[in-house]
């Protein structure tokens, strides 16, 4: 899999930007607010149909524009070595996402319209064809941050790979909102308890799908090769008929759902220091609680490495690695672990630091690195 071109029209600050990728590693360098992250966001949008930073679709549309567009040309046949992809004429896909503010020329319009090879498709038919794994500065708080951030980490690759998972997650979230409103109504005696029956069943059905996929994803982490010894413990808020019955009274009293995938979490563990007296049953410690800042960042690198390996294993394809200004967040050793990932698949890196260009070039070779200078939402290709 190789992204050859990407076109951004009226997307964020880009009025019109066309990028051609010619090597398996590209680095986009520019000052803050030059539009580097918008390129990464556009690639993520083509892959998943979603943004990793916009709360609303219309936020991606350029100011004072009615619509925006992202289009990409993707080469397939990833079973070949990536060097062959650069030279051979492989099967291509043209992926396009048209973004609106909900109306065009006064006519109500969907916020997103998807096309594959010029043919309009539903989201689930158009997404997942371009496989990406994104690594952003916000991910550095994955280990010690909120449980919702960790759930998003689980959901991203599973939604990308499995349409049934994404549908179950959507159904679950919609059910959760509806059920919480009904729990309040039952508590206030505005509705009988029987109105919850359908929504209980929906939560149970979709919740079981979600948690099974999350378990399978987390189980794959044990096979990941990494220089440091980390492990992961999944802490699901288990869905079952018995637990629903057990918690129903408390849920009615509180007016919201107390169990289910929306309460799931996980812990990253590492071996306990040998200087501490540790019982046979407690040989690991929680990195979020006891790890240093450096250990927490290494744990994040392990998680992202596991995500990359999972997507590759499940698809038998090399996903595109998107590194959004991540090198500036890391110490020298951690930077080395990240650059070790380069060259294995197509990678697109953004940075504000000229020294990062040299580090990447040293790792992959100058002949294998494309440098793109981003200035005020325009791109200049460099040969140095």
Short mmCIF file of C-alpha atoms in Angstrom, two decimals:
data_model
loop_
_atom_site.label_atom_id
_atom_site.label_comp_id
_atom_site.label_asym_id
_atom_site.label_seq_id
_atom_site.Cartn_x
_atom_site.Cartn_y
_atom_site.Cartn_z
CA UNK A 1 0.00 0.00 0.00
CA UNK A 2 1.39 3.37 -1.05
CA UNK A 3 -0.22 6.80 -1.16
CA UNK A 4 1.04 8.49 -4.33
CA UNK A 5 -0.83 11.78 -4.25
CA UNK A 6 -3.09 13.73 -1.96
CA UNK A 7 -5.09 16.80 -2.89
CA UNK A 8 -6.52 19.19 -0.31
CA UNK A 9 -9.00 21.83 -1.50
CA UNK A 10 -10.49 24.34 0.92
CA UNK A 11 -9.42 22.06 3.75
CA UNK A 12 -8.39 23.86 6.94
CA UNK A 13 -5.93 26.60 5.83
CA UNK A 14 -5.22 24.91 2.49
CA UNK A 15 -7.01 26.52 -0.45
CA UNK A 16 -5.41 24.06 -2.85
CA UNK A 17 -2.49 21.78 -2.03
CA UNK A 18 -1.30 18.82 -4.10
CA UNK A 19 1.43 16.59 -2.69
CA UNK A 20 3.24 13.85 -4.63
CA UNK A 21 4.98 11.19 -2.55
CA UNK A 22 7.92 9.62 -4.33
CA UNK A 23 9.82 7.72 -1.64
CA UNK A 24 8.73 5.43 1.14
CA UNK A 25 9.68 8.02 3.76
CA UNK A 26 8.62 11.66 3.46
CA UNK A 27 9.17 14.40 6.00
CA UNK A 28 7.16 17.62 5.95
CA UNK A 29 8.95 20.48 7.68
CA UNK A 30 7.52 23.87 8.49
CA UNK A 31 6.67 26.33 11.21
CA UNK A 32 3.63 25.98 13.45
CA UNK A 33 0.36 26.84 11.68
CA UNK A 34 1.86 26.11 8.26
CA UNK A 35 -0.61 23.26 7.64
CA UNK A 36 1.55 20.20 8.35
CA UNK A 37 -0.89 18.52 10.73
CA UNK A 38 -3.73 19.20 8.29
CA UNK A 39 -1.99 16.90 5.78
CA UNK A 40 -1.82 14.13 8.39
CA UNK A 41 -5.45 14.79 9.31
CA UNK A 42 -6.48 14.58 5.64
CA UNK A 43 -4.76 11.21 5.23
CA UNK A 44 -6.47 9.97 8.39
CA UNK A 45 -9.78 11.23 7.02
CA UNK A 46 -9.32 9.27 3.78
CA UNK A 47 -8.59 6.17 5.84
CA UNK A 48 -11.26 6.33 8.53
CA UNK A 49 -13.77 8.97 7.43
CA UNK A 50 -13.12 10.80 10.68
CA UNK A 51 -10.86 13.51 12.06
CA UNK A 52 -8.59 13.02 15.04
CA UNK A 53 -9.00 16.64 16.15
CA UNK A 54 -12.25 18.13 14.80
CA UNK A 55 -15.27 17.88 17.07
CA UNK A 56 -17.51 18.74 14.12
CA UNK A 57 -17.03 17.93 10.44
CA UNK A 58 -17.55 21.54 9.39
CA UNK A 59 -14.42 22.56 11.33
CA UNK A 60 -12.32 20.98 8.56
CA UNK A 61 -13.87 23.16 5.86
CA UNK A 62 -11.83 26.29 5.09
CA UNK A 63 -13.12 29.54 6.53
CA UNK A 64 -15.89 31.15 4.47
CA UNK A 65 -16.11 28.10 2.16
CA UNK A 66 -19.20 25.96 1.74
CA UNK A 67 -17.32 22.77 1.04
CA UNK A 68 -13.90 21.19 1.17
CA UNK A 69 -12.35 18.21 -0.53
CA UNK A 70 -9.66 15.62 0.13
CA UNK A 71 -8.65 13.24 -2.64
CA UNK A 72 -5.92 10.60 -2.66
CA UNK A 73 -4.43 8.13 -5.14
CA UNK A 74 -3.52 4.86 -3.43
CA UNK A 75 -1.55 2.00 -4.91
CA UNK A 76 -2.41 -1.48 -3.67
CA UNK A 77 -0.78 -4.94 -3.97
CA UNK A 78 1.11 -4.60 -0.73
CA UNK A 79 2.26 -8.22 -0.92
CA UNK A 80 5.13 -6.92 -3.05
CA UNK A 81 8.20 -5.37 -1.41
CA UNK A 82 7.68 -1.67 -0.91
CA UNK A 83 10.55 -0.90 -3.30
CA UNK A 84 8.58 -2.62 -6.08
CA UNK A 85 5.56 -0.46 -5.33
CA UNK A 86 7.57 2.63 -6.15
CA UNK A 87 8.36 1.48 -9.68
CA UNK A 88 5.65 -0.91 -10.79
CA UNK A 89 2.27 0.04 -12.19
CA UNK A 90 -0.08 -1.38 -9.59
CA UNK A 91 -3.80 -1.27 -9.13
CA UNK A 92 -4.86 2.18 -8.00
CA UNK A 93 -7.72 3.51 -5.95
CA UNK A 94 -8.95 7.09 -6.04
CA UNK A 95 -10.44 7.93 -2.65
CA UNK A 96 -12.33 11.16 -2.07
CA UNK A 97 -14.13 12.78 0.84
CA UNK A 98 -16.24 15.87 0.18
CA UNK A 99 -16.91 17.94 3.30
CA UNK A 100 -19.70 20.48 3.76
CA UNK A 101 -21.16 22.71 6.45
CA UNK A 102 -24.49 20.93 6.06
CA UNK A 103 -25.72 23.03 3.12
CA UNK A 104 -24.42 23.96 -0.33
CA UNK A 105 -26.01 26.88 -2.19
CA UNK A 106 -28.85 26.85 0.30
CA UNK A 107 -29.63 23.17 -0.19
CA UNK A 108 -29.31 20.76 2.74
CA UNK A 109 -26.39 18.40 2.19
CA UNK A 110 -24.71 15.60 4.18
CA UNK A 111 -21.63 16.74 6.06
CA UNK A 112 -19.53 14.04 4.39
CA UNK A 113 -19.79 12.46 0.95
CA UNK A 114 -17.49 9.54 0.08
CA UNK A 115 -16.37 8.33 -3.34
CA UNK A 116 -14.19 5.45 -4.55
CA UNK A 117 -12.91 5.71 -8.12
CA UNK A 118 -15.45 8.43 -8.81
CA UNK A 119 -18.44 6.40 -7.59
CA UNK A 120 -20.37 7.63 -4.57
CA UNK A 121 -20.20 5.18 -1.67
CA UNK A 122 -21.44 4.93 1.89
CA UNK A 123 -18.89 5.53 4.59
CA UNK A 124 -18.44 1.88 5.47
CA UNK A 125 -17.84 1.04 1.79
CA UNK A 126 -15.27 3.79 1.30
CA UNK A 127 -13.23 3.73 4.50
CA UNK A 128 -10.66 1.18 5.59
CA UNK A 129 -9.24 0.82 2.09
CA UNK A 130 -6.32 3.05 3.01
CA UNK A 131 -4.72 1.66 6.16
CA UNK A 132 -2.96 4.16 8.43
CA UNK A 133 -1.63 4.30 11.96
CA UNK A 134 -1.30 7.84 13.34
CA UNK A 135 1.03 8.84 16.18
CA UNK A 136 0.50 12.34 17.55
CA UNK A 137 1.78 14.38 20.53
CA UNK A 138 -1.60 13.89 22.22
CA UNK A 139 -0.88 10.16 22.31
CA UNK A 140 1.97 10.75 24.73
CA UNK A 141 -0.63 11.03 27.49
CA UNK A 142 -2.16 7.70 26.61
CA UNK A 143 -0.79 5.77 29.58
CA UNK A 144 -1.47 8.22 32.41
CA UNK A 145 -4.37 10.08 30.76
CA UNK A 146 -8.09 9.47 31.03
CA UNK A 147 -9.76 6.07 30.42
CA UNK A 148 -11.63 7.60 27.47
CA UNK A 149 -8.30 8.28 25.75
CA UNK A 150 -7.34 4.63 26.18
CA UNK A 151 -10.70 3.47 24.86
CA UNK A 152 -10.18 5.65 21.79
CA UNK A 153 -6.83 3.94 21.29
CA UNK A 154 -8.59 0.57 21.25
CA UNK A 155 -11.39 1.75 19.00
CA UNK A 156 -9.27 3.37 16.27
CA UNK A 157 -7.69 0.27 14.66
CA UNK A 158 -10.70 -1.94 15.34
CA UNK A 159 -13.06 0.50 13.61
CA UNK A 160 -10.59 0.79 10.73
CA UNK A 161 -10.33 -2.96 10.20
CA UNK A 162 -13.79 -4.23 11.05
CA UNK A 163 -16.96 -2.50 9.79
CA UNK A 164 -19.02 -4.69 12.14
CA UNK A 165 -17.06 -3.32 15.09
CA UNK A 166 -17.59 0.27 14.01
CA UNK A 167 -21.30 -0.40 13.56
CA UNK A 168 -21.55 -2.08 16.97
CA UNK A 169 -19.72 0.86 18.54
CA UNK A 170 -22.04 3.37 16.86
CA UNK A 171 -25.11 1.39 17.90
CA UNK A 172 -23.82 1.09 21.45
CA UNK A 173 -23.13 4.81 21.81
CA UNK A 174 -26.57 5.72 20.44
CA UNK A 175 -28.20 3.16 22.72
CA UNK A 176 -26.29 4.50 25.71
CA UNK A 177 -27.60 8.02 25.17
CA UNK A 178 -31.18 6.82 24.75
CA UNK A 179 -31.02 4.42 27.69
CA UNK A 180 -29.62 7.07 30.03
CA UNK A 181 -32.54 9.36 29.22
CA UNK A 182 -34.98 6.54 29.91
CA UNK A 183 -33.25 5.67 33.19
CA UNK A 184 -33.86 9.24 34.33
CA UNK A 185 -37.49 8.99 33.21
CA UNK A 186 -37.95 5.72 35.11
CA UNK A 187 -36.34 7.23 38.19
CA UNK A 188 -38.75 10.16 38.03
CA UNK A 189 -41.64 7.69 37.46
CA UNK A 190 -42.41 9.23 34.11
CA UNK A 191 -41.95 5.86 32.38
CA UNK A 192 -42.38 2.23 33.48
CA UNK A 193 -39.29 0.09 33.91
CA UNK A 194 -40.40 -2.06 30.97
CA UNK A 195 -39.35 0.68 28.48
CA UNK A 196 -35.75 -0.29 29.19
CA UNK A 197 -36.06 -3.85 27.90
CA UNK A 198 -35.24 -3.19 24.23
CA UNK A 199 -32.32 -0.90 25.09
CA UNK A 200 -30.95 -3.38 27.62
CA UNK A 201 -30.86 -6.01 24.88
CA UNK A 202 -29.22 -3.63 22.43
CA UNK A 203 -26.51 -2.68 24.92
CA UNK A 204 -25.85 -6.32 25.71
CA UNK A 205 -25.66 -7.42 22.06
CA UNK A 206 -23.39 -4.62 20.87
CA UNK A 207 -21.36 -4.50 24.08
CA UNK A 208 -20.40 -8.16 23.77
CA UNK A 209 -19.15 -7.57 20.19
CA UNK A 210 -17.09 -4.58 21.30
CA UNK A 211 -15.48 -6.33 24.24
CA UNK A 212 -14.64 -9.49 22.30
CA UNK A 213 -12.78 -7.45 19.67
CA UNK A 214 -11.00 -5.42 22.32
CA UNK A 215 -9.85 -8.61 24.05
CA UNK A 216 -8.51 -10.03 20.77
CA UNK A 217 -6.64 -6.79 20.03
CA UNK A 218 -5.07 -6.65 23.48
CA UNK A 219 -4.12 -10.34 23.34
CA UNK A 220 -1.99 -9.61 20.26
CA UNK A 221 0.33 -7.35 22.27
CA UNK A 222 2.13 -10.32 23.81
CA UNK A 223 3.80 -11.12 20.47
CA UNK A 224 5.22 -7.62 19.83
CA UNK A 225 8.99 -7.30 19.75
CA UNK A 226 10.15 -4.32 21.82
CA UNK A 227 13.39 -3.52 23.68
CA UNK A 228 11.58 -2.96 26.98
CA UNK A 229 9.40 -5.34 28.94
CA UNK A 230 5.81 -4.12 29.06
CA UNK A 231 2.53 -5.98 29.35
CA UNK A 232 -1.10 -4.95 29.26
CA UNK A 233 -4.08 -5.80 31.44
CA UNK A 234 -7.56 -5.31 30.05
CA UNK A 235 -10.12 -4.24 32.65
CA UNK A 236 -13.51 -4.62 30.96
CA UNK A 237 -16.76 -3.61 32.55
CA UNK A 238 -18.21 -6.95 31.57
CA UNK A 239 -21.56 -7.11 29.82
CA UNK A 240 -23.87 -9.98 30.72
CA UNK A 241 -27.54 -10.47 31.51
CA UNK A 242 -26.72 -11.27 35.12
CA UNK A 243 -24.70 -8.07 35.59
CA UNK A 244 -27.41 -6.01 33.93
CA UNK A 245 -29.94 -7.40 36.38
CA UNK A 246 -27.55 -6.82 39.29
CA UNK A 247 -26.94 -3.16 38.45
CA UNK A 248 -30.37 -2.12 37.17
CA UNK A 249 -31.64 -0.77 40.49
CA UNK A 250 -28.52 1.36 41.00
CA UNK A 251 -28.66 2.59 37.41
CA UNK A 252 -32.24 3.75 37.82
CA UNK A 253 -31.32 5.51 41.06
CA UNK A 254 -28.36 7.28 39.46
CA UNK A 255 -30.02 7.95 36.11
CA UNK A 256 -27.20 6.58 33.96
CA UNK A 257 -25.65 3.28 32.84
CA UNK A 258 -23.00 1.97 35.22
CA UNK A 259 -21.59 -1.00 33.29
CA UNK A 260 -20.52 -1.69 29.75
CA UNK A 261 -17.72 -0.90 27.25
CA UNK A 262 -18.03 2.83 27.98
CA UNK A 263 -16.45 1.99 31.35
CA UNK A 264 -13.65 -0.23 29.99
CA UNK A 265 -10.03 0.58 30.68
CA UNK A 266 -6.61 -1.03 30.56
CA UNK A 267 -3.32 -0.76 32.44
CA UNK A 268 0.19 -0.95 31.06
CA UNK A 269 2.43 -2.91 33.40
CA UNK A 270 6.18 -3.29 33.78
CA UNK A 271 8.35 -5.48 36.02
CA UNK A 272 8.60 -4.24 39.58
CA UNK A 273 12.06 -2.95 40.56
CA UNK A 274 14.24 -5.70 41.96
CA UNK A 275 15.13 -3.42 44.87
CA UNK A 276 11.56 -3.65 46.10
CA UNK A 277 10.25 -6.59 48.05
CA UNK A 278 7.59 -8.02 45.77
CA UNK A 279 5.35 -10.98 46.46
CA UNK A 280 5.10 -13.81 43.95
CA UNK A 281 1.61 -12.61 43.04
CA UNK A 282 2.71 -9.02 42.42
CA UNK A 283 5.73 -8.96 40.12
CA UNK A 284 4.52 -6.09 37.96
CA UNK A 285 3.56 -2.49 38.64
CA UNK A 286 1.29 0.02 36.89
CA UNK A 287 3.35 2.31 34.65
CA UNK A 288 0.79 5.13 35.03
CA UNK A 289 1.18 5.11 38.81
CA UNK A 290 4.77 4.07 39.44
CA UNK A 291 6.57 4.68 36.16
CA UNK A 292 8.76 7.68 35.50
CA UNK A 293 7.87 10.14 32.76
CA UNK A 294 10.41 8.42 30.52
CA UNK A 295 8.97 4.98 31.24
CA UNK A 296 5.46 6.22 30.50
CA UNK A 297 6.59 7.53 27.12
CA UNK A 298 8.33 4.26 26.34
CA UNK A 299 5.09 2.46 27.21
CA UNK A 300 3.23 4.68 24.72
CA UNK A 301 5.77 3.76 22.04
CA UNK A 302 5.14 0.11 22.84
CA UNK A 303 1.39 0.58 22.49
CA UNK A 304 1.74 2.32 19.11
CA UNK A 305 4.20 -0.34 17.92
CA UNK A 306 1.63 -2.97 18.91
CA UNK A 307 -1.08 -1.12 17.00
CA UNK A 308 1.09 -0.97 13.89
CA UNK A 309 1.89 -4.68 14.15
CA UNK A 310 -1.78 -5.57 14.69
CA UNK A 311 -2.97 -3.74 11.58
CA UNK A 312 -0.24 -5.33 9.52
CA UNK A 313 -0.96 -8.82 10.86
CA UNK A 314 -4.72 -8.57 10.37
CA UNK A 315 -4.56 -7.16 6.84
CA UNK A 316 -1.30 -8.67 5.58
CA UNK A 317 -0.54 -5.15 4.37
CA UNK A 318 1.89 -2.47 5.42
CA UNK A 319 -0.21 0.36 6.89
CA UNK A 320 1.05 3.88 6.33
CA UNK A 321 2.67 5.34 9.44
CA UNK A 322 1.78 8.96 10.16
CA UNK A 323 4.08 10.68 12.66
CA UNK A 324 2.80 14.15 13.47
CA UNK A 325 5.60 16.18 15.08
CA UNK A 326 6.20 13.34 17.49
CA UNK A 327 10.02 13.41 17.47
CA UNK A 328 10.12 16.74 19.29
CA UNK A 329 8.24 15.11 22.20
CA UNK A 330 10.83 12.41 22.80
CA UNK A 331 14.30 12.03 24.26
CA UNK A 332 17.14 10.71 22.13
CA UNK A 333 16.63 7.02 23.01
CA UNK A 334 12.91 7.19 22.32
CA UNK A 335 13.52 9.01 19.05
CA UNK A 336 15.68 6.07 18.04
CA UNK A 337 12.84 3.63 18.73
CA UNK A 338 10.51 5.70 16.53
CA UNK A 339 12.97 6.06 13.65
CA UNK A 340 13.53 2.29 13.81
CA UNK A 341 9.94 1.99 12.56
CA UNK A 342 10.75 4.00 9.45
CA UNK A 343 11.59 2.18 6.25
CA UNK A 344 9.40 -0.82 7.09
CA UNK A 345 6.38 0.80 5.44
CA UNK A 346 5.54 4.12 3.84
CA UNK A 347 5.93 6.76 6.52
CA UNK A 348 5.00 10.43 6.50
CA UNK A 349 6.58 12.56 9.22
CA UNK A 350 5.94 16.19 10.15
CA UNK A 351 8.29 18.36 12.14
CA UNK A 352 9.26 21.93 12.95
CA UNK A 353 12.83 20.91 13.78
CA UNK A 354 15.46 20.87 11.00
CA UNK A 355 17.54 18.50 13.13
CA UNK A 356 14.77 15.90 12.80
CA UNK A 357 15.34 15.85 9.05
CA UNK A 358 18.96 14.89 9.63
CA UNK A 359 18.00 12.17 12.12
CA UNK A 360 15.51 10.63 9.72
CA UNK A 361 17.90 10.91 6.77
CA UNK A 362 20.61 9.19 8.80
CA UNK A 363 18.22 6.33 9.54
CA UNK A 364 16.67 5.70 6.11
CA UNK A 365 19.32 7.20 3.83
CA UNK A 366 19.08 10.51 2.03
CA UNK A 367 18.26 8.75 -1.23
CA UNK A 368 15.18 7.23 0.42
CA UNK A 369 13.91 10.43 2.01
CA UNK A 370 11.68 13.04 0.41
CA UNK A 371 11.76 16.45 2.12
CA UNK A 372 8.77 18.76 1.69
CA UNK A 373 9.03 22.32 2.98
CA UNK A 374 5.66 23.71 4.04
CA UNK A 375 5.36 27.49 3.99
CA UNK A 376 2.01 29.21 4.52
CA UNK A 377 0.05 26.22 3.20
CA UNK A 378 2.23 25.80 0.11
CA UNK A 379 4.73 23.02 -0.44
CA UNK A 380 8.25 23.13 -1.81
CA UNK A 381 10.07 19.88 -2.57
CA UNK A 382 13.71 19.79 -1.52
CA UNK A 383 16.42 17.50 -2.79
CA UNK A 384 18.81 17.89 0.16
#
